[in-house]
């Protein structure tokens, strides 16, 4: 699979003739709308909250262009009358999406909510319109289980942040080949590299790797503070450590994701109970992460402010948990080793994937780290995979 940033406008059904929609005007939804518009598509962004729509419109008119430029996705004269803003409309009612051929839902990680939106979309869309779900902790077939046309529903999952990260994960065991192919084509229009995963599992590929990192990070909070863990992770080459990433997506969203994953994986991705209680208190106190300006860290200008750290924490258990989960995913048929390496590199902005790490450190060393941490904690995230080492 290769990255294709060519302007596809006019190339058949994915050119300017394809009207698109995005449901959910949060951080992810507004960025997806920007990517669709930048790829040449007319977009309608829908949210029931007028304030959310207004905030998204302000962002798309004043900030999104710079983000797209920084990501190397803008081609042409920004002063052209057919600007990003000209391609995006806003609405609070899903009825306006009736003529769309491709719609992305980017709402909260609630199965009931996603099924509800899909039911409303099916009432207005033509039968051959495709719906992409940006779920990070469910599956496309689960979202589509009660749909009249489950074959139209595909996984269309972005990394966070969506604009600079070059990956879109695609699959769907109930989806038709035509729907999957359209999703791949739209992803390429957006300047993204599509990866079609081999099988459906909750958390897909990238989110499952990041879930292992974040879960292991919460277990390390029993022995170290967040800043020491963060500095240790960055010293190991992570662009952002596990707890800053929890802050970035939102502690509330992280906990909801953990609960969704428990349906399939038991408690493997659960934080230790004292840390969960701490996180729930933080959410209740309005300290859910970057969006509130405070979580595990204070946030300024989109970055976590790290205090001085005398001694960075040893994050070998976090690294080992990442590689361990990658082994499990290969065994599950989600993707092969090469694909998982690429997904993590593109999704994190880093230079190495889980199997690159294994090659540098050694599987036997990682297994020893996991065995020791598993004996100490009993946490499923540290239980060594049979294929490791």
mmCIF file of N, CA, C and O in Angstrom, residues 212-296:
data_model
loop_
_atom_site.group_PDB
_atom_site.id
_atom_site.type_symbol
_atom_site.label_atom_id
_atom_site.label_comp_id
_atom_site.label_asym_id
_atom_site.label_seq_id
_atom_site.Cartn_x
_atom_site.Cartn_y
_atom_site.Cartn_z
ATOM 1 N N UNK A 212 -2.672 -1.056 24.619
ATOM 2 C CA UNK A 212 -1.669 -1.775 25.407
ATOM 3 C C UNK A 212 -0.680 -0.804 26.046
ATOM 4 O O UNK A 212 -0.326 -0.944 27.232
ATOM 5 N N UNK A 213 -0.248 0.195 25.276
ATOM 6 C CA UNK A 213 0.693 1.186 25.801
ATOM 7 C C UNK A 213 0.051 1.976 26.943
ATOM 8 O O UNK A 213 0.647 2.166 28.008
ATOM 9 N N UNK A 214 -1.181 2.441 26.724
ATOM 10 C CA UNK A 214 -1.842 3.265 27.735
ATOM 11 C C UNK A 214 -2.159 2.456 28.985
ATOM 12 O O UNK A 214 -1.995 2.955 30.113
ATOM 13 N N UNK A 215 -2.606 1.225 28.799
ATOM 14 C CA UNK A 215 -2.901 0.385 29.957
ATOM 15 C C UNK A 215 -1.643 0.135 30.767
ATOM 16 O O UNK A 215 -1.634 0.291 32.000
ATOM 17 N N UNK A 216 -0.564 -0.250 30.095
ATOM 18 C CA UNK A 216 0.694 -0.485 30.801
ATOM 19 C C UNK A 216 1.154 0.777 31.509
ATOM 20 O O UNK A 216 1.678 0.721 32.631
ATOM 21 N N UNK A 217 0.940 1.931 30.870
ATOM 22 C CA UNK A 217 1.304 3.195 31.500
ATOM 23 C C UNK A 217 0.545 3.439 32.789
ATOM 24 O O UNK A 217 1.115 3.942 33.773
ATOM 25 N N UNK A 218 -0.739 3.090 32.810
ATOM 26 C CA UNK A 218 -1.515 3.289 34.047
ATOM 27 C C UNK A 218 -1.036 2.349 35.152
ATOM 28 O O UNK A 218 -1.058 2.729 36.335
ATOM 29 N N UNK A 219 -0.601 1.159 34.799
ATOM 30 C CA UNK A 219 -0.048 0.257 35.815
ATOM 31 C C UNK A 219 1.260 0.790 36.383
ATOM 32 O O UNK A 219 1.556 0.614 37.569
ATOM 33 N N UNK A 220 2.052 1.477 35.555
ATOM 34 C CA UNK A 220 3.312 2.033 36.055
ATOM 35 C C UNK A 220 3.076 3.192 37.030
ATOM 36 O O UNK A 220 3.967 3.549 37.801
ATOM 37 N N UNK A 221 1.851 3.759 37.019
ATOM 38 C CA UNK A 221 1.533 4.818 37.976
ATOM 39 C C UNK A 221 1.530 4.313 39.415
ATOM 40 O O UNK A 221 1.565 5.121 40.356
ATOM 41 N N UNK A 222 1.490 3.025 39.607
ATOM 42 C CA UNK A 222 1.586 2.478 40.958
ATOM 43 C C UNK A 222 2.991 2.658 41.539
ATOM 44 O O UNK A 222 3.174 2.606 42.763
ATOM 45 N N UNK A 223 3.973 2.859 40.638
ATOM 46 C CA UNK A 223 5.361 2.947 41.085
ATOM 47 C C UNK A 223 6.035 4.272 40.759
ATOM 48 O O UNK A 223 7.166 4.504 41.202
ATOM 49 N N UNK A 224 5.398 5.125 39.978
ATOM 50 C CA UNK A 224 6.035 6.370 39.545
ATOM 51 C C UNK A 224 4.975 7.412 39.247
ATOM 52 O O UNK A 224 3.796 7.081 39.069
ATOM 53 N N UNK A 225 5.396 8.684 39.196
ATOM 54 C CA UNK A 225 4.426 9.710 38.827
ATOM 55 C C UNK A 225 4.361 9.867 37.312
ATOM 56 O O UNK A 225 5.228 9.359 36.583
ATOM 57 N N UNK A 226 3.351 10.577 36.859
ATOM 58 C CA UNK A 226 3.078 10.654 35.421
ATOM 59 C C UNK A 226 4.235 11.295 34.662
ATOM 60 O O UNK A 226 4.581 10.858 33.559
ATOM 61 N N UNK A 227 4.850 12.324 35.223
ATOM 62 C CA UNK A 227 5.926 13.020 34.518
ATOM 63 C C UNK A 227 7.139 12.114 34.330
ATOM 64 O O UNK A 227 7.772 12.121 33.266
ATOM 65 N N UNK A 228 7.497 11.327 35.339
ATOM 66 C CA UNK A 228 8.645 10.423 35.225
ATOM 67 C C UNK A 228 8.391 9.364 34.162
ATOM 68 O O UNK A 228 9.289 8.993 33.398
ATOM 69 N N UNK A 229 7.149 8.880 34.089
ATOM 70 C CA UNK A 229 6.789 7.912 33.052
ATOM 71 C C UNK A 229 6.863 8.559 31.675
ATOM 72 O O UNK A 229 7.386 7.974 30.722
ATOM 73 N N UNK A 230 6.374 9.771 31.580
ATOM 74 C CA UNK A 230 6.363 10.478 30.296
ATOM 75 C C UNK A 230 7.776 10.717 29.777
ATOM 76 O O UNK A 230 8.077 10.467 28.604
ATOM 77 N N UNK A 231 8.649 11.195 30.649
ATOM 78 C CA UNK A 231 10.022 11.461 30.232
ATOM 79 C C UNK A 231 10.724 10.152 29.861
ATOM 80 O O UNK A 231 11.468 10.091 28.872
ATOM 81 N N UNK A 232 10.471 9.109 30.631
ATOM 82 C CA UNK A 232 11.050 7.813 30.297
ATOM 83 C C UNK A 232 10.607 7.322 28.940
ATOM 84 O O UNK A 232 11.418 6.792 28.158
ATOM 85 N N UNK A 233 9.311 7.514 28.619
ATOM 86 C CA UNK A 233 8.792 7.082 27.326
ATOM 87 C C UNK A 233 9.403 7.885 26.186
ATOM 88 O O UNK A 233 9.782 7.333 25.150
ATOM 89 N N UNK A 234 9.524 9.179 26.379
ATOM 90 C CA UNK A 234 10.098 10.023 25.318
ATOM 91 C C UNK A 234 11.587 9.726 25.133
ATOM 92 O O UNK A 234 12.086 9.774 24.004
ATOM 93 N N UNK A 235 12.260 9.427 26.221
ATOM 94 C CA UNK A 235 13.669 9.045 26.106
ATOM 95 C C UNK A 235 13.847 7.749 25.328
ATOM 96 O O UNK A 235 14.893 7.523 24.716
ATOM 97 N N UNK A 236 12.810 6.913 25.339
ATOM 98 C CA UNK A 236 12.843 5.657 24.592
ATOM 99 C C UNK A 236 12.441 5.833 23.130
ATOM 100 O O UNK A 236 12.456 4.888 22.358
ATOM 101 N N UNK A 237 12.058 7.054 22.747
ATOM 102 C CA UNK A 237 11.729 7.322 21.356
ATOM 103 C C UNK A 237 10.257 7.464 21.042
ATOM 104 O O UNK A 237 9.890 7.673 19.881
ATOM 105 N N UNK A 238 9.386 7.373 22.069
ATOM 106 C CA UNK A 238 7.962 7.601 21.825
ATOM 107 C C UNK A 238 7.727 9.088 21.569
ATOM 108 O O UNK A 238 8.197 9.927 22.349
ATOM 109 N N UNK A 239 7.010 9.445 20.491
ATOM 110 C CA UNK A 239 6.712 10.867 20.258
ATOM 111 C C UNK A 239 5.903 11.480 21.396
ATOM 112 O O UNK A 239 6.015 12.665 21.692
ATOM 113 N N UNK A 240 5.081 10.662 22.024
ATOM 114 C CA UNK A 240 4.266 11.102 23.165
ATOM 115 C C UNK A 240 4.084 9.884 24.067
ATOM 116 O O UNK A 240 3.832 8.792 23.598
ATOM 117 N N UNK A 241 4.205 10.078 25.355
ATOM 118 C CA UNK A 241 4.076 8.968 26.285
ATOM 119 C C UNK A 241 2.639 8.546 26.506
ATOM 120 O O UNK A 241 1.698 9.213 26.074
ATOM 121 N N UNK A 242 2.435 7.437 27.222
ATOM 122 C CA UNK A 242 1.086 6.872 27.343
ATOM 123 C C UNK A 242 0.104 7.758 28.079
ATOM 124 O O UNK A 242 -1.076 7.817 27.711
ATOM 125 N N UNK A 243 0.552 8.456 29.101
ATOM 126 C CA UNK A 243 -0.387 9.239 29.901
ATOM 127 C C UNK A 243 -0.714 10.572 29.250
ATOM 128 O O UNK A 243 -1.836 11.076 29.375
ATOM 129 N N UNK A 244 0.239 11.135 28.526
ATOM 130 C CA UNK A 244 -0.083 12.324 27.730
ATOM 131 C C UNK A 244 -1.072 11.965 26.635
ATOM 132 O O UNK A 244 -1.946 12.774 26.285
ATOM 133 N N UNK A 245 -0.961 10.754 26.104
ATOM 134 C CA UNK A 245 -1.908 10.336 25.075
ATOM 135 C C UNK A 245 -3.295 10.135 25.666
ATOM 136 O O UNK A 245 -4.302 10.481 25.045
ATOM 137 N N UNK A 246 -3.369 9.586 26.882
ATOM 138 C CA UNK A 246 -4.667 9.477 27.566
ATOM 139 C C UNK A 246 -5.273 10.864 27.740
ATOM 140 O O UNK A 246 -6.467 11.086 27.480
ATOM 141 N N UNK A 247 -4.452 11.817 28.171
ATOM 142 C CA UNK A 247 -4.929 13.196 28.305
ATOM 143 C C UNK A 247 -5.427 13.742 26.976
ATOM 144 O O UNK A 247 -6.446 14.446 26.912
ATOM 145 N N UNK A 248 -4.692 13.460 25.917
ATOM 146 C CA UNK A 248 -5.019 14.029 24.611
ATOM 147 C C UNK A 248 -6.379 13.553 24.117
ATOM 148 O O UNK A 248 -7.179 14.348 23.604
ATOM 149 N N UNK A 249 -6.657 12.272 24.241
ATOM 150 C CA UNK A 249 -7.950 11.763 23.771
ATOM 151 C C UNK A 249 -9.061 12.035 24.771
ATOM 152 O O UNK A 249 -10.244 12.031 24.413
ATOM 153 N N UNK A 250 -8.698 12.276 26.029
ATOM 154 C CA UNK A 250 -9.677 12.513 27.077
ATOM 155 C C UNK A 250 -9.755 11.326 28.019
ATOM 156 O O UNK A 250 -9.965 10.190 27.587
ATOM 157 N N UNK A 251 -9.587 11.569 29.310
ATOM 158 C CA UNK A 251 -9.628 10.481 30.284
ATOM 159 C C UNK A 251 -10.993 9.822 30.280
ATOM 160 O O UNK A 251 -11.109 8.597 30.419
ATOM 161 N N UNK A 252 -12.049 10.603 30.101
ATOM 162 C CA UNK A 252 -13.395 10.034 30.042
ATOM 163 C C UNK A 252 -13.557 9.111 28.847
ATOM 164 O O UNK A 252 -14.124 8.007 28.964
ATOM 165 N N UNK A 253 -13.039 9.534 27.703
ATOM 166 C CA UNK A 253 -13.130 8.702 26.499
ATOM 167 C C UNK A 253 -12.274 7.447 26.657
ATOM 168 O O UNK A 253 -12.673 6.345 26.256
ATOM 169 N N UNK A 254 -11.112 7.602 27.273
ATOM 170 C CA UNK A 254 -10.254 6.440 27.498
ATOM 171 C C UNK A 254 -10.966 5.390 28.353
ATOM 172 O O UNK A 254 -10.934 4.196 28.042
ATOM 173 N N UNK A 255 -11.619 5.831 29.432
ATOM 174 C CA UNK A 255 -12.311 4.882 30.302
ATOM 175 C C UNK A 255 -13.471 4.212 29.580
ATOM 176 O O UNK A 255 -13.712 3.002 29.756
ATOM 177 N N UNK A 256 -14.195 4.964 28.746
ATOM 178 C CA UNK A 256 -15.282 4.356 27.962
ATOM 179 C C UNK A 256 -14.724 3.329 26.984
ATOM 180 O O UNK A 256 -15.322 2.253 26.768
ATOM 181 N N UNK A 257 -13.577 3.633 26.404
ATOM 182 C CA UNK A 257 -12.943 2.688 25.485
ATOM 183 C C UNK A 257 -12.528 1.422 26.201
ATOM 184 O O UNK A 257 -12.723 0.310 25.701
ATOM 185 N N UNK A 258 -11.935 1.570 27.363
ATOM 186 C CA UNK A 258 -11.541 0.418 28.170
ATOM 187 C C UNK A 258 -12.743 -0.481 28.435
ATOM 188 O O UNK A 258 -12.656 -1.715 28.331
ATOM 189 N N UNK A 259 -13.868 0.123 28.773
ATOM 190 C CA UNK A 259 -15.079 -0.664 29.050
ATOM 191 C C UNK A 259 -15.566 -1.395 27.797
ATOM 192 O O UNK A 259 -16.008 -2.542 27.869
ATOM 193 N N UNK A 260 -15.491 -0.735 26.638
ATOM 194 C CA UNK A 260 -15.874 -1.395 25.392
ATOM 195 C C UNK A 260 -14.954 -2.578 25.086
ATOM 196 O O UNK A 260 -15.408 -3.633 24.638
ATOM 197 N N UNK A 261 -13.675 -2.407 25.323
ATOM 198 C CA UNK A 261 -12.721 -3.468 25.019
ATOM 199 C C UNK A 261 -12.883 -4.655 25.956
ATOM 200 O O UNK A 261 -12.582 -5.793 25.580
ATOM 201 N N UNK A 262 -13.359 -4.404 27.165
ATOM 202 C CA UNK A 262 -13.534 -5.496 28.123
ATOM 203 C C UNK A 262 -14.544 -6.528 27.638
ATOM 204 O O UNK A 262 -14.466 -7.705 28.021
ATOM 205 N N UNK A 263 -15.468 -6.125 26.769
ATOM 206 C CA UNK A 263 -16.450 -7.059 26.222
ATOM 207 C C UNK A 263 -15.759 -8.195 25.475
ATOM 208 O O UNK A 263 -16.178 -9.352 25.529
ATOM 209 N N UNK A 264 -14.669 -7.872 24.777
ATOM 210 C CA UNK A 264 -13.966 -8.884 23.984
ATOM 211 C C UNK A 264 -12.707 -9.412 24.659
ATOM 212 O O UNK A 264 -12.378 -10.591 24.528
ATOM 213 N N UNK A 265 -12.014 -8.569 25.409
ATOM 214 C CA UNK A 265 -10.704 -8.951 25.925
ATOM 215 C C UNK A 265 -10.667 -9.123 27.439
ATOM 216 O O UNK A 265 -9.580 -9.250 28.013
ATOM 217 N N UNK A 266 -11.821 -9.145 28.096
ATOM 218 C CA UNK A 266 -11.813 -9.235 29.538
ATOM 219 C C UNK A 266 -11.168 -7.995 30.134
ATOM 220 O O UNK A 266 -11.349 -6.888 29.655
ATOM 221 N N UNK A 267 -10.357 -8.176 31.150
ATOM 222 C CA UNK A 267 -9.744 -7.038 31.816
ATOM 223 C C UNK A 267 -8.348 -6.705 31.332
ATOM 224 O O UNK A 267 -7.622 -5.975 32.024
ATOM 225 N N UNK A 268 -7.955 -7.184 30.139
ATOM 226 C CA UNK A 268 -6.579 -7.006 29.690
ATOM 227 C C UNK A 268 -6.154 -5.546 29.626
ATOM 228 O O UNK A 268 -5.002 -5.220 29.884
ATOM 229 N N UNK A 269 -7.064 -4.656 29.267
ATOM 230 C CA UNK A 269 -6.692 -3.252 29.097
ATOM 231 C C UNK A 269 -7.162 -2.365 30.247
ATOM 232 O O UNK A 269 -7.098 -1.143 30.157
ATOM 233 N N UNK A 270 -7.629 -2.989 31.335
ATOM 234 C CA UNK A 270 -8.112 -2.210 32.474
ATOM 235 C C UNK A 270 -6.950 -1.583 33.241
ATOM 236 O O UNK A 270 -5.903 -2.214 33.427
ATOM 237 N N UNK A 271 -7.117 -0.359 33.740
ATOM 238 C CA UNK A 271 -6.132 0.190 34.671
ATOM 239 C C UNK A 271 -6.299 -0.478 36.032
ATOM 240 O O UNK A 271 -7.354 -1.067 36.317
ATOM 241 N N UNK A 272 -5.291 -0.403 36.901
ATOM 242 C CA UNK A 272 -5.483 -0.903 38.266
ATOM 243 C C UNK A 272 -6.584 -0.110 38.957
ATOM 244 O O UNK A 272 -6.784 1.082 38.663
ATOM 245 N N UNK A 273 -7.301 -0.741 39.849
ATOM 246 C CA UNK A 273 -8.479 -0.110 40.439
ATOM 247 C C UNK A 273 -8.180 1.233 41.112
ATOM 248 O O UNK A 273 -8.942 2.197 40.923
ATOM 249 N N UNK A 274 -7.083 1.382 41.871
ATOM 250 C CA UNK A 274 -6.822 2.700 42.466
ATOM 251 C C UNK A 274 -6.613 3.790 41.411
ATOM 252 O O UNK A 274 -7.006 4.941 41.620
ATOM 253 N N UNK A 275 -5.997 3.426 40.293
ATOM 254 C CA UNK A 275 -5.779 4.404 39.231
ATOM 255 C C UNK A 275 -7.092 4.726 38.530
ATOM 256 O O UNK A 275 -7.356 5.886 38.171
ATOM 257 N N UNK A 276 -7.932 3.717 38.351
ATOM 258 C CA UNK A 276 -9.251 3.990 37.748
ATOM 259 C C UNK A 276 -10.034 4.961 38.627
ATOM 260 O O UNK A 276 -10.660 5.901 38.117
ATOM 261 N N UNK A 277 -10.025 4.739 39.920
ATOM 262 C CA UNK A 277 -10.743 5.636 40.822
ATOM 263 C C UNK A 277 -10.186 7.055 40.723
ATOM 264 O O UNK A 277 -10.944 8.036 40.733
ATOM 265 N N UNK A 278 -8.879 7.161 40.633
ATOM 266 C CA UNK A 278 -8.247 8.469 40.476
ATOM 267 C C UNK A 278 -8.697 9.129 39.177
ATOM 268 O O UNK A 278 -9.026 10.333 39.163
ATOM 269 N N UNK A 279 -8.748 8.373 38.088
ATOM 270 C CA UNK A 279 -9.144 8.924 36.794
ATOM 271 C C UNK A 279 -10.604 9.353 36.807
ATOM 272 O O UNK A 279 -10.962 10.397 36.252
ATOM 273 N N UNK A 280 -11.462 8.572 37.441
ATOM 274 C CA UNK A 280 -12.880 8.934 37.519
ATOM 275 C C UNK A 280 -13.068 10.221 38.317
ATOM 276 O O UNK A 280 -13.908 11.065 37.971
ATOM 277 N N UNK A 281 -12.280 10.384 39.376
ATOM 278 C CA UNK A 281 -12.339 11.619 40.157
ATOM 279 C C UNK A 281 -11.879 12.815 39.334
ATOM 280 O O UNK A 281 -12.477 13.898 39.389
ATOM 281 N N UNK A 282 -10.837 12.628 38.557
ATOM 282 C CA UNK A 282 -10.336 13.701 37.698
ATOM 283 C C UNK A 282 -11.408 14.133 36.709
ATOM 284 O O UNK A 282 -11.616 15.334 36.480
ATOM 285 N N UNK A 283 -12.101 13.177 36.103
ATOM 286 C CA UNK A 283 -13.165 13.505 35.156
ATOM 287 C C UNK A 283 -14.278 14.275 35.862
ATOM 288 O O UNK A 283 -14.766 15.307 35.373
ATOM 289 N N UNK A 284 -14.685 13.783 37.036
ATOM 290 C CA UNK A 284 -15.763 14.440 37.776
ATOM 291 C C UNK A 284 -15.386 15.856 38.184
ATOM 292 O O UNK A 284 -16.259 16.737 38.274
ATOM 293 N N UNK A 285 -14.087 16.086 38.396
ATOM 294 C CA UNK A 285 -13.619 17.418 38.805
ATOM 295 C C UNK A 285 -13.328 18.335 37.626
ATOM 296 O O UNK A 285 -12.818 19.451 37.822
ATOM 297 N N UNK A 286 -13.610 17.877 36.399
ATOM 298 C CA UNK A 286 -13.360 18.711 35.230
ATOM 299 C C UNK A 286 -11.916 18.753 34.815
ATOM 300 O O UNK A 286 -11.453 19.745 34.244
ATOM 301 N N UNK A 287 -11.182 17.650 35.079
ATOM 302 C CA UNK A 287 -9.779 17.558 34.685
ATOM 303 C C UNK A 287 -9.589 16.318 33.810
ATOM 304 O O UNK A 287 -8.808 15.429 34.127
ATOM 305 N N UNK A 288 -10.332 16.283 32.692
ATOM 306 C CA UNK A 288 -10.354 15.100 31.838
ATOM 307 C C UNK A 288 -9.268 15.086 30.780
ATOM 308 O O UNK A 288 -9.283 14.255 29.883
ATOM 309 N N UNK A 289 -8.321 16.028 30.873
ATOM 310 C CA UNK A 289 -7.223 16.002 29.908
ATOM 311 C C UNK A 289 -7.076 17.303 29.155
ATOM 312 O O UNK A 289 -7.483 18.386 29.620
ATOM 313 N N UNK A 290 -6.510 17.198 27.960
ATOM 314 C CA UNK A 290 -6.158 18.381 27.173
ATOM 315 C C UNK A 290 -7.351 19.294 26.921
ATOM 316 O O UNK A 290 -7.219 20.523 26.938
ATOM 317 N N UNK A 291 -8.528 18.707 26.685
ATOM 318 C CA UNK A 291 -9.698 19.538 26.366
ATOM 319 C C UNK A 291 -10.112 20.424 27.537
ATOM 320 O O UNK A 291 -10.751 21.462 27.341
ATOM 321 N N UNK A 292 -9.744 20.020 28.770
ATOM 322 C CA UNK A 292 -10.030 20.829 29.953
ATOM 323 C C UNK A 292 -8.829 21.650 30.402
ATOM 324 O O UNK A 292 -8.921 22.414 31.366
ATOM 325 N N UNK A 293 -7.706 21.482 29.711
ATOM 326 C CA UNK A 293 -6.495 22.182 30.104
ATOM 327 C C UNK A 293 -5.710 21.490 31.198
ATOM 328 O O UNK A 293 -4.613 21.939 31.559
ATOM 329 N N UNK A 294 -6.263 20.404 31.722
ATOM 330 C CA UNK A 294 -5.577 19.680 32.797
ATOM 331 C C UNK A 294 -6.073 18.250 32.863
ATOM 332 O O UNK A 294 -7.263 17.970 32.720
ATOM 333 N N UNK A 295 -5.160 17.343 33.051
ATOM 334 C CA UNK A 295 -5.446 15.937 33.290
ATOM 335 C C UNK A 295 -4.307 15.393 34.125
ATOM 336 O O UNK A 295 -4.062 15.872 35.238
ATOM 337 N N UNK A 296 -3.578 14.440 33.589
ATOM 338 C CA UNK A 296 -2.340 14.032 34.249
ATOM 339 C C UNK A 296 -1.299 15.153 34.166
ATOM 340 O O UNK A 296 -0.376 15.222 34.968
#
